[in-house]
Coordinates of C-alpha atoms in Angstrom, one line a residue:
Chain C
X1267 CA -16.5 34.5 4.8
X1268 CA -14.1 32.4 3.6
X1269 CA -12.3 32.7 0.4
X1270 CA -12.3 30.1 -2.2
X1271 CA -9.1 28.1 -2.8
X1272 CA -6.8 29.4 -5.1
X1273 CA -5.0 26.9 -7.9
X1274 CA -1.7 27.9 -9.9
X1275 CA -1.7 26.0 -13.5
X1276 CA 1.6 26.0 -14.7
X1277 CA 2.1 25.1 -18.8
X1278 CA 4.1 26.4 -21.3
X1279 CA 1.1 25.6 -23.6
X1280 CA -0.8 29.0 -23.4
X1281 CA -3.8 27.0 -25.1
X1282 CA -3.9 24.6 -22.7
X1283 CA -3.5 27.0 -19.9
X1284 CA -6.7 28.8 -21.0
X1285 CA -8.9 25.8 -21.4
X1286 CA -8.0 24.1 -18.1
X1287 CA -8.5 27.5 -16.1
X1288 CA -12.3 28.1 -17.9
X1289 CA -12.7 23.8 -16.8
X1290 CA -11.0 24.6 -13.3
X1291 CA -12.8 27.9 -12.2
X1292 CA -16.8 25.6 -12.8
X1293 CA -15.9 23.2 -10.0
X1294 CA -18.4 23.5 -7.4
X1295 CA -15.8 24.9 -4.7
X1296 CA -15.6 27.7 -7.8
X1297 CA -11.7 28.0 -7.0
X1298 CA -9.9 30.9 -8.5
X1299 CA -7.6 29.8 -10.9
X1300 CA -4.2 31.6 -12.1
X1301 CA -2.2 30.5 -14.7
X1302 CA 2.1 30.9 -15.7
X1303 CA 3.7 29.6 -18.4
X1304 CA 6.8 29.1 -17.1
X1305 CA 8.7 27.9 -13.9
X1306 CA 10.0 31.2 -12.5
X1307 CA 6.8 32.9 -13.2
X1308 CA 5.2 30.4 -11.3
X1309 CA 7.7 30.4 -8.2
X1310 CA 7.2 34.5 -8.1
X1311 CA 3.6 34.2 -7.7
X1312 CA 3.6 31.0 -5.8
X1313 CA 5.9 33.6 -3.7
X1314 CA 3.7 36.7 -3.5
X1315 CA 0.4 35.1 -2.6
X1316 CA -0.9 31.5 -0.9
X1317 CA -2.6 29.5 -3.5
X1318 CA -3.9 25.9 -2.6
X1319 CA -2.8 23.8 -5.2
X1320 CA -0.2 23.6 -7.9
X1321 CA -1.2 22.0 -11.2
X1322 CA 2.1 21.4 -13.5
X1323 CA 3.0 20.0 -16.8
X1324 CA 6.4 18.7 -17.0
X1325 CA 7.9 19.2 -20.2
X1326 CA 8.8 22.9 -20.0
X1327 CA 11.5 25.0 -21.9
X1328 CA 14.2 26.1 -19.4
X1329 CA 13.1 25.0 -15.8
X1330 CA 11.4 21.8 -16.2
X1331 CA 8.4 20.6 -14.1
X1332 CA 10.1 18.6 -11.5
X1333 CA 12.6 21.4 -11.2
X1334 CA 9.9 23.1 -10.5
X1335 CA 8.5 20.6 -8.1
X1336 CA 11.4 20.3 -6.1
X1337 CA 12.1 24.2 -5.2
X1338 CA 8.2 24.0 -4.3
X1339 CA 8.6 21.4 -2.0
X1340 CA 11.1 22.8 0.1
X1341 CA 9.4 27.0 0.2
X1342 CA 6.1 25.5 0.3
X1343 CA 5.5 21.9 1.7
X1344 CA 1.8 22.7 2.3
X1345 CA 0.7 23.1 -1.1
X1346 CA -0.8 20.4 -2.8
X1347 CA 0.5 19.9 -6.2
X1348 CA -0.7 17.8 -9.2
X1349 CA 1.4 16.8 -11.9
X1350 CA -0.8 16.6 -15.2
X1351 CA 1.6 15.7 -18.1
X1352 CA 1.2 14.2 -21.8
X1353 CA 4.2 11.6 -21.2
X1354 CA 3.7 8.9 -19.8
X1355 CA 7.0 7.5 -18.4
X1356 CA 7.0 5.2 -15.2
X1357 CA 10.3 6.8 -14.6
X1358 CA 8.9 10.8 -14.0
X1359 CA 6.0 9.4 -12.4
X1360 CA 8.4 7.8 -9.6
X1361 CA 10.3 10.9 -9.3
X1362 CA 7.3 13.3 -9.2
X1363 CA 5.7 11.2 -6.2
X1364 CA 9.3 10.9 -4.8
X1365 CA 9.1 14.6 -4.7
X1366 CA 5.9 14.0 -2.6
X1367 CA 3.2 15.2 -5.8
X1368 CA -0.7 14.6 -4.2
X1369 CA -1.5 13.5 -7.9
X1370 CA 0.1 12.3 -11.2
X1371 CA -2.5 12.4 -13.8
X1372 CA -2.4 11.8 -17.6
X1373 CA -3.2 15.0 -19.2
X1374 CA -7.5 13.7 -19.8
X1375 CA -8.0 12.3 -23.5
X1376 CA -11.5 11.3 -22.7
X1377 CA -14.5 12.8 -20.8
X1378 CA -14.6 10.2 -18.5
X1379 CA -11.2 10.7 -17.2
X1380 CA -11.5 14.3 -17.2
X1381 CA -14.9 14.2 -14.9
X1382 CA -12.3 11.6 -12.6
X1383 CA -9.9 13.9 -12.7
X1384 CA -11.7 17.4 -11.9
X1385 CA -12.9 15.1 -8.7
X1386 CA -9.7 14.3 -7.6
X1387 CA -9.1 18.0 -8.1
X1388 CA -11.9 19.4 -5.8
X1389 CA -11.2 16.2 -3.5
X1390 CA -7.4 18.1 -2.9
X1391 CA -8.7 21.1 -2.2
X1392 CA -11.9 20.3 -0.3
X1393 CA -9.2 18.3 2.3
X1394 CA -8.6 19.5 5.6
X1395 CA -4.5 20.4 6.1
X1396 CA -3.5 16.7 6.8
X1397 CA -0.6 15.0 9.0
X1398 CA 1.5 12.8 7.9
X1399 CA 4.1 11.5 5.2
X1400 CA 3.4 12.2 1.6
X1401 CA 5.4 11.1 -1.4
X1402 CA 4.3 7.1 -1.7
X1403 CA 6.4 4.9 -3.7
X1404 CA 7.8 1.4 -4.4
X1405 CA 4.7 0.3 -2.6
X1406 CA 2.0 -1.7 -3.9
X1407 CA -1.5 -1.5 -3.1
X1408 CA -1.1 -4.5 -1.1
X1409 CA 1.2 -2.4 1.5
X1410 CA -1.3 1.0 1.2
X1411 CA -4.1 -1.1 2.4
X1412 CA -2.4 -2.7 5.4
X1413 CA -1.2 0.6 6.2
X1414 CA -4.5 2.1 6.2
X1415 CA -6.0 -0.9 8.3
X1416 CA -3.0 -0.7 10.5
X1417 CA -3.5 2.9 11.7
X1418 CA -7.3 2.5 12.2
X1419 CA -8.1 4.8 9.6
X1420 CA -11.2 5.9 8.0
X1421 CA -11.4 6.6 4.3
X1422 CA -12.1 5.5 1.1
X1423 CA -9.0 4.7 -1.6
X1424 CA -9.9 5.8 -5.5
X1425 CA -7.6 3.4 -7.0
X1426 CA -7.1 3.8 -10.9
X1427 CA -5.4 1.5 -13.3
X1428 CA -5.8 3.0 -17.1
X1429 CA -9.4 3.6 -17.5
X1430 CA -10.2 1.3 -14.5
X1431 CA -11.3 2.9 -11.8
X1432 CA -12.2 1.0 -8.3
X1433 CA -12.7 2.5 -4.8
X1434 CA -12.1 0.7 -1.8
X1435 CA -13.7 1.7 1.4
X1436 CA -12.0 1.3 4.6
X1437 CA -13.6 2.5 8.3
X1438 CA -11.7 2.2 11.8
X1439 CA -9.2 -0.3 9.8
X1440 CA -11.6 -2.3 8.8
X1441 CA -12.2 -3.2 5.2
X1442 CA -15.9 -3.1 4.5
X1443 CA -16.5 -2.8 0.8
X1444 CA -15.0 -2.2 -2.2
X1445 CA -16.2 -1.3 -6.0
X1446 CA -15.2 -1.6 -9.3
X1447 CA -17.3 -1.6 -12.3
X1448 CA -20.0 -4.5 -12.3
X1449 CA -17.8 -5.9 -9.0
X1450 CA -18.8 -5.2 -5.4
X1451 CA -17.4 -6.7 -2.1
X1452 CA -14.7 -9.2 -1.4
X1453 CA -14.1 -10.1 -5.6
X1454 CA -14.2 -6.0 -6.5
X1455 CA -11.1 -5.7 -3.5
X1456 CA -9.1 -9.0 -5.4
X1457 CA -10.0 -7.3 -8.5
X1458 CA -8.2 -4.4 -8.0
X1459 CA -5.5 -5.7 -5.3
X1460 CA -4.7 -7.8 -9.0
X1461 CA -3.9 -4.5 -10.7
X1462 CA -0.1 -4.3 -11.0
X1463 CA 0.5 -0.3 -11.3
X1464 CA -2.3 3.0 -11.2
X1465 CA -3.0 5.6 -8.9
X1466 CA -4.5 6.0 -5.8
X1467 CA -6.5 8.6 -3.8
X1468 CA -7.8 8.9 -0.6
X1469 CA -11.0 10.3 -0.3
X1470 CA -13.3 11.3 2.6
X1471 CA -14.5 8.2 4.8
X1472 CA -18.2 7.4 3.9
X1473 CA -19.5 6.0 7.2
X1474 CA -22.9 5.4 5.9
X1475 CA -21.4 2.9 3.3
X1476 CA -23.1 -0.2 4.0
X1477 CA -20.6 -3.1 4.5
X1478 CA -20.7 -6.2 2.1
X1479 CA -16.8 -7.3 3.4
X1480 CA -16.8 -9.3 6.3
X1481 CA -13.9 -11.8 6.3
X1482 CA -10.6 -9.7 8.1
X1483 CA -8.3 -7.9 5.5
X1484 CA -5.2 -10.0 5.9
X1485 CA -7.1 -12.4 5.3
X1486 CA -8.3 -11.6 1.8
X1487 CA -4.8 -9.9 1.5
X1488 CA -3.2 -13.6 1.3
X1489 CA -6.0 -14.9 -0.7
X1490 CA -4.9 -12.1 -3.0
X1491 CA -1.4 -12.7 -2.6
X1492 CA -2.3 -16.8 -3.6
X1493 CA -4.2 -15.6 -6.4
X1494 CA -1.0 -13.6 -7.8
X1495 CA 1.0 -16.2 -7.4
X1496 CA -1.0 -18.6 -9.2
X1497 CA -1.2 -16.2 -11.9
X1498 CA 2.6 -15.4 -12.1
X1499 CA 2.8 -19.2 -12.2
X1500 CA 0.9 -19.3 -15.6
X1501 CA 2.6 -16.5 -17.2
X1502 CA 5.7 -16.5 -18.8
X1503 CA 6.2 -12.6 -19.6
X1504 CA 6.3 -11.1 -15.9
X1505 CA 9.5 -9.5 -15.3
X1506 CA 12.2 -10.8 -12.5
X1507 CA 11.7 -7.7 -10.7
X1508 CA 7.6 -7.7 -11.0
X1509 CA 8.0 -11.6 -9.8
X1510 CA 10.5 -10.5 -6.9
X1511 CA 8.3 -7.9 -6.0
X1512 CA 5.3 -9.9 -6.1
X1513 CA 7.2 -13.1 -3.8
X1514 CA 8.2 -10.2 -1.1
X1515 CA 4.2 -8.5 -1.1
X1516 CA 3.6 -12.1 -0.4
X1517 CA 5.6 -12.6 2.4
X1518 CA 4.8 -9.7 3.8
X1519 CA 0.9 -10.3 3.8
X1520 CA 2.1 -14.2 5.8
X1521 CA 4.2 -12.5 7.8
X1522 CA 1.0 -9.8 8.8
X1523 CA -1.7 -13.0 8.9
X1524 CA 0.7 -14.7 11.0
X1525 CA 1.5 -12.2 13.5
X1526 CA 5.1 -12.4 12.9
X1527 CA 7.7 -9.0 12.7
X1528 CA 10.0 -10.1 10.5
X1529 CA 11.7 -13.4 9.1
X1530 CA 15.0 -14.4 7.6
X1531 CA 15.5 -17.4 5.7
X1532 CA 19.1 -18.9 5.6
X1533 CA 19.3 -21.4 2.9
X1534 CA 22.0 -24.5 3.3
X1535 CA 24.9 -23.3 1.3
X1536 CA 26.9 -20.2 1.5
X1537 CA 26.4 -19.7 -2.1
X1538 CA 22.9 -18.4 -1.9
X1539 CA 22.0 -15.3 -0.4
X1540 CA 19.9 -14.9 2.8
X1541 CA 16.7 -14.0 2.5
X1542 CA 14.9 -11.4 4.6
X1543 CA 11.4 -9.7 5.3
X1544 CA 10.2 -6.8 7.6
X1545 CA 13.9 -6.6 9.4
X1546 CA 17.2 -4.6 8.2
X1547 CA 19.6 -6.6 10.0
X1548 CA 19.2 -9.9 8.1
X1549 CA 23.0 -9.7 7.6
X1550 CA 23.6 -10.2 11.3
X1551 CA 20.3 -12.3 11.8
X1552 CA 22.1 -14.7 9.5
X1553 CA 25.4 -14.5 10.9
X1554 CA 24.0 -15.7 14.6
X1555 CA 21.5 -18.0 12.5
X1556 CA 25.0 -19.9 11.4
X1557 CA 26.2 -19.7 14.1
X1558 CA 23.5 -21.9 15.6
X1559 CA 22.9 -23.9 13.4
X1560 CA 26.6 -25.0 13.3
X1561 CA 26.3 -25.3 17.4
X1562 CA 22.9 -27.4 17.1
X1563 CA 24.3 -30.1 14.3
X1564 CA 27.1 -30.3 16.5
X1565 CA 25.3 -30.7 19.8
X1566 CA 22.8 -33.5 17.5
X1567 CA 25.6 -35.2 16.7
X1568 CA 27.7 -35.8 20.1
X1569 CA 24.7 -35.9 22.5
X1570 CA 23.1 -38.4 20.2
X1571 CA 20.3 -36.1 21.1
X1572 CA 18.0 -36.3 17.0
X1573 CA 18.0 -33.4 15.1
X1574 CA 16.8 -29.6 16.1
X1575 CA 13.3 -28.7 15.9
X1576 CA 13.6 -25.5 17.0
X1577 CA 15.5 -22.8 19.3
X1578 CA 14.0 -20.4 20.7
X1579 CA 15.4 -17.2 22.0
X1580 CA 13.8 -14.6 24.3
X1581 CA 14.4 -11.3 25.4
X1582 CA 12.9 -8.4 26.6
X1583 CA 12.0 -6.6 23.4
X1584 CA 11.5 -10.0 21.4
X1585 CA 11.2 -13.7 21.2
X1586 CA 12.7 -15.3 18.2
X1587 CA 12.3 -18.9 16.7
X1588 CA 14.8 -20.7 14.4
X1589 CA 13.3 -23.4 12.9
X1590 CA 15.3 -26.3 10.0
X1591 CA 13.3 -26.0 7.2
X1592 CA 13.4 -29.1 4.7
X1593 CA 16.7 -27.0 3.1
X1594 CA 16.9 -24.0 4.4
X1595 CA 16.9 -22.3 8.2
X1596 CA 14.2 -19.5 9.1
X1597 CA 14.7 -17.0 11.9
X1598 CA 11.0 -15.6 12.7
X1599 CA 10.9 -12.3 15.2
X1600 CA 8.1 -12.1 17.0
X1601 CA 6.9 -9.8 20.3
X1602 CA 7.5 -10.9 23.3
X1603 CA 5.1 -12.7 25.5
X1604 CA 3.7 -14.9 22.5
X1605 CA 2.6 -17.9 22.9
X1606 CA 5.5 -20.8 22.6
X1607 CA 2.6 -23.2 20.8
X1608 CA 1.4 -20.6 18.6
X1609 CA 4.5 -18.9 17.2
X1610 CA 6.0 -22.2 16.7
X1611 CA 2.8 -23.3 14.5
X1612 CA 2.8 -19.9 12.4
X1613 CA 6.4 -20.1 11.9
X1614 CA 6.2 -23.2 10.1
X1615 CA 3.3 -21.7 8.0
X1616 CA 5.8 -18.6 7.1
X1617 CA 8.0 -21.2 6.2
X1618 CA 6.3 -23.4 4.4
X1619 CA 4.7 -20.7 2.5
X1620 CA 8.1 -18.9 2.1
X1621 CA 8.0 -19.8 -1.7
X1622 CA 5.0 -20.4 -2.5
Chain X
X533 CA 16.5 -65.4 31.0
X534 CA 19.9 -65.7 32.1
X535 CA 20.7 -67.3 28.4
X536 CA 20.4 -63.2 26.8
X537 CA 22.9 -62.5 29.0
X538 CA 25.3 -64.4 26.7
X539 CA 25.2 -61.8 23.8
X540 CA 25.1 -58.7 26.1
X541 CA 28.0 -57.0 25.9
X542 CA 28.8 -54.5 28.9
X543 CA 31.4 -52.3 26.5
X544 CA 28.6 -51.5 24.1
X545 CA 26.4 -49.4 26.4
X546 CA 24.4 -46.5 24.9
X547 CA 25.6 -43.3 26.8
X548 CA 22.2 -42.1 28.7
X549 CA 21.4 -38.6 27.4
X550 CA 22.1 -36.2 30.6
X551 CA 19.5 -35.2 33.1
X552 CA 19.2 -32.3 35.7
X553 CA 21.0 -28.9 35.6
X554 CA 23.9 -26.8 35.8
X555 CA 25.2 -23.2 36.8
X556 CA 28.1 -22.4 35.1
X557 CA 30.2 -19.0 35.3
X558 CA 31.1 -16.5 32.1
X559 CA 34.3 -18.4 31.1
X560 CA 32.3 -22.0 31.5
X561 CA 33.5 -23.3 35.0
X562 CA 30.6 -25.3 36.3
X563 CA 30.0 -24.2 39.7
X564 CA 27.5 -26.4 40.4
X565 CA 25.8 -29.7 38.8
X566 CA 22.9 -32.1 39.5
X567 CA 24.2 -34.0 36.6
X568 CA 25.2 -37.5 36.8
X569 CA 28.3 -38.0 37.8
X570 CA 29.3 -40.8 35.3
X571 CA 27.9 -38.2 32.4
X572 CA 31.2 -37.7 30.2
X573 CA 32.6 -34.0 31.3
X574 CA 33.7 -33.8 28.1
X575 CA 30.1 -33.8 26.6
X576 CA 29.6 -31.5 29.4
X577 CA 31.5 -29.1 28.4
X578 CA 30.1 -28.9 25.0
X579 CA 27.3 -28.1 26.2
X580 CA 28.1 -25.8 27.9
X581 CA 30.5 -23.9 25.8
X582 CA 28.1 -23.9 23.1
X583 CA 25.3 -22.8 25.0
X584 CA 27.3 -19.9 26.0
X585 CA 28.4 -18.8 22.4
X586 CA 25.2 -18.9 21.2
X587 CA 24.1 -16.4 24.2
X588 CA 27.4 -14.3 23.3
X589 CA 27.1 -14.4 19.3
X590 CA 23.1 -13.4 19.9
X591 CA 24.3 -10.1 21.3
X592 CA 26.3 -9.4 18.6
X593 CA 23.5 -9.8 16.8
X594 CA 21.4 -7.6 18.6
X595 CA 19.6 -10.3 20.2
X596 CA 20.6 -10.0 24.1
X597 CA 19.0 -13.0 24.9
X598 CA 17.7 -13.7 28.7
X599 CA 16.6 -17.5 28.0
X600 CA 17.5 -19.7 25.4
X601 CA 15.7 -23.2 24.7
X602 CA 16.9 -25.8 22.2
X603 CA 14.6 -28.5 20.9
X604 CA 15.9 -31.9 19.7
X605 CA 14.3 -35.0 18.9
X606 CA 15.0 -36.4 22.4
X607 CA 16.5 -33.7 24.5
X608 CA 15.4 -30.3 25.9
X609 CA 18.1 -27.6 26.6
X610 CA 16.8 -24.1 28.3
X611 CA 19.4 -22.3 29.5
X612 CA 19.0 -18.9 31.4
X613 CA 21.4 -16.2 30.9
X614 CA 23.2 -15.3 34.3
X615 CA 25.8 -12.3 33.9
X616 CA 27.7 -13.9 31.5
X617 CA 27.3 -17.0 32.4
X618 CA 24.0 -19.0 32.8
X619 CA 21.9 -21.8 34.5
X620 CA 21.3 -24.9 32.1
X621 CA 18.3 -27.3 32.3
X622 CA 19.0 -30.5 30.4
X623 CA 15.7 -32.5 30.2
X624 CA 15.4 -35.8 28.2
X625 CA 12.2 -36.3 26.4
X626 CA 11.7 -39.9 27.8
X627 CA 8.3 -41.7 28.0
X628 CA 9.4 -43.2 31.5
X629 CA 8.2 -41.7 34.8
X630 CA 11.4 -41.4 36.2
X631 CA 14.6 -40.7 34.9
X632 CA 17.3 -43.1 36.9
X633 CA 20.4 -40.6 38.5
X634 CA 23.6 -41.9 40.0

């Protein structure tokens, strides 16, 4: 028979310890649940026997939380571990999921987020051993959901945002319904996608789910995308990173309806700097870009031949597609074998939604 | 009819925009042309020296082209890269069925 999972709750609050570990050990998996109040208590017995999942605070006298975090990662990078602190500070929370934590969680003020979080808690350690990367961050929700579709996956995202809490359900990459609160379908997903920061969770796929979503995901993706940017364009208060972040999930999502790899804008002047999406060579992109451009106006010139509407480049990994754009130049990869017609069309769409 | 020919000037002529194709070798000799031969070399080699640095730039780029095709208003250059040097279609958008050659 097999054994129930075994959690480690690490607090230097011994009050704390004792009321989560009586909450804990009445989930229905009925884990066994050990407690340490401090870090090198918890490495020793995180040492001597295999527990499941680590539950931590973070504020801790001598060896702090993500200290703690960090030497667990590297002895034990199958354990799932939870971060449940009293502070929130955008800052830790980066660093914990940089250190590849399953869960940040606001230590529960009300019973609603403690029922949300004693689910997350028996989702972890219900989950079969998984493949893959963990530790997301600097991605928005945007990115996780073309990610998901992308790899043909089946599952359902918990997506919280304060004491919001949606679920978006996603089978063979297909988005096929979403929820939160009164919402359902297509204006639950914008909903949500419009949430700027929060949490997510992937939960079991839920094949039965019947589907309300029909239109594709990158479709409703830009719509979202539009919707942001209308909204940025009515408020004043967003910051000029959130703004940057939001023009770039943008571009991404074009560059993904379009079919497109990557694109870099060259704007006329050398005063203002290239712009680039889905590529880490825009630096040499643009270098070529000037190149031909400065060959082309030439060539326009002497040949009396009008001005460029396009170059296109092939080779064997990619076809590419400069195209003058009222004051700027664009440089759109795209896979080879695409057709001329098409790519041409889409890459003035890119463009001309470049900044929007 | 003969009375237009009194404000036709035969030094004003619009230079055709060139027709046919070229094979040229990695340093931007033309080996061989179906160009007109009263097409200025000089605009020629223009041509063809820019066609070539775009083909050597794009590999410093990472972008080791095989076939590269520029789109003006009224002209059509595809050129086909040919160990180091390449093979140059010049094709004049022109609404006429044929395109004179000399």
């Amino acid at each position: 028979m097999e054994s129930n999972h075994k959690i480690l709750l690490l607090d230097d609050e011994s009050d704390l310890l004792e009321l989560y570990q009586d909450i804990l050990s009445r989930l229905s998996s009925r884990p066994q649940v050990q407690t340490a109040t401090t870090g090198a208590r918890a490495l020793a017995m995180l040492a001597s026997q295999p527990f499941r999942l680590l539950i931590c605070d973070l504020k801790m006298p001598a060896m702090d939380g993500l200290q703690v975090l960090a030497i667990v990662r590297r002895r034990h990078p199958e354990l799932r571990t939870v971060v449940m602190t009293g502070t929130e500070d955008e800052e830790f929370r980066s660093r914990a999921y940089a250190l590849g934590v399953d869960l940040f969680w606001l230590k529960p003020e009300t019973q609603q987020n403690m029922q949300m979080f004693l689910e997350c808690i028996e989702s972890l350690l219900s989950r079969e051993v998984d493949h893959g990367f963990r530790g997301i961050q600097s991605k928005s929700l945007i990115d996780l959901v073309q990610m998901e579709c992308l790899s043909q996956s089946s599952i359902v995202l918990r997506v919280t945002n304060g004491s919001s809490m949606g679920r978006i359900w996603i089978h063979c990459g297909e988005l096929t319904d979403a929820a939160v609160e009164d919402l359902v379908g297509e204006e639950a997903f914008l909903n949500i996608l419009s949430w700027k920061s929060g949490t997510f969770e992937t939960l079991p796929a839920e094949p039965d789910r019947s589907r309300t979503i029909f239109k594709p995901v990158n479709g409703l993706l830009l719509e979202s995308a539009q919707a942001m940017d209308e909204t940025a364009g009515r408020m004043e208060d967003g910051s000029p990173r959130q703004r940057e972040q939001d023009r770039a999930s943008r571009r991404v999502s074009a560059l993904v309806q379009a079919g497109a790899e990557w694109a870099v804008c060259l704007p006329s002047g050398d005063a203002r700097p290239v712009e680039v999406c889905g590529t880490q060579s825009g630096e040499e992109l643009a270098g070529w870009m000037r190149v031909a451009c400065e060959a082309c106006r030439s060539l326009s010139e002497q040949l009396n031949a009008g001005p460029l509407g396009q170059l296109r480049g092939v080779h064997a990994e990619r076809e590419v597609l400069l195209l003058p754009w009222e004051d700027k130049t664009f440089l759109v990869g795209w896979q080879t074998g695409v057709d001329a017609e098409h790519a041409l069309e889409k890459s003035k769409k890119i463009a001309f939604s470049w900044d929007s | 009819m003969g009375l237009l020919n009194l404000f036709y000037s035969a030094g004003s002529k619009v230079q055709r925009l060139p027709s046919g194709s070229l094979t040229v070798d990695r340093e931007g000799g033309i080996v061989s042309s179906t160009i007109a031969s009263d097409y200025p070399p000089v605009l020629l080699q223009k041509i063809v020296q820019d066609v070539l640095r775009l083909f050597r730039e794009a590999r410093l780029a990472q972008l080791p082209f095989s076939e590269i095709s520029l789109t003006f208003a009224s002209l059509q250059i595809t050129a086909r890269e040919l160990r180091g040097g390449a093979i140059i279609f010049l094709s004049p958008k022109i609404q006429t069925s044929s395109t004179p050659t000399n």
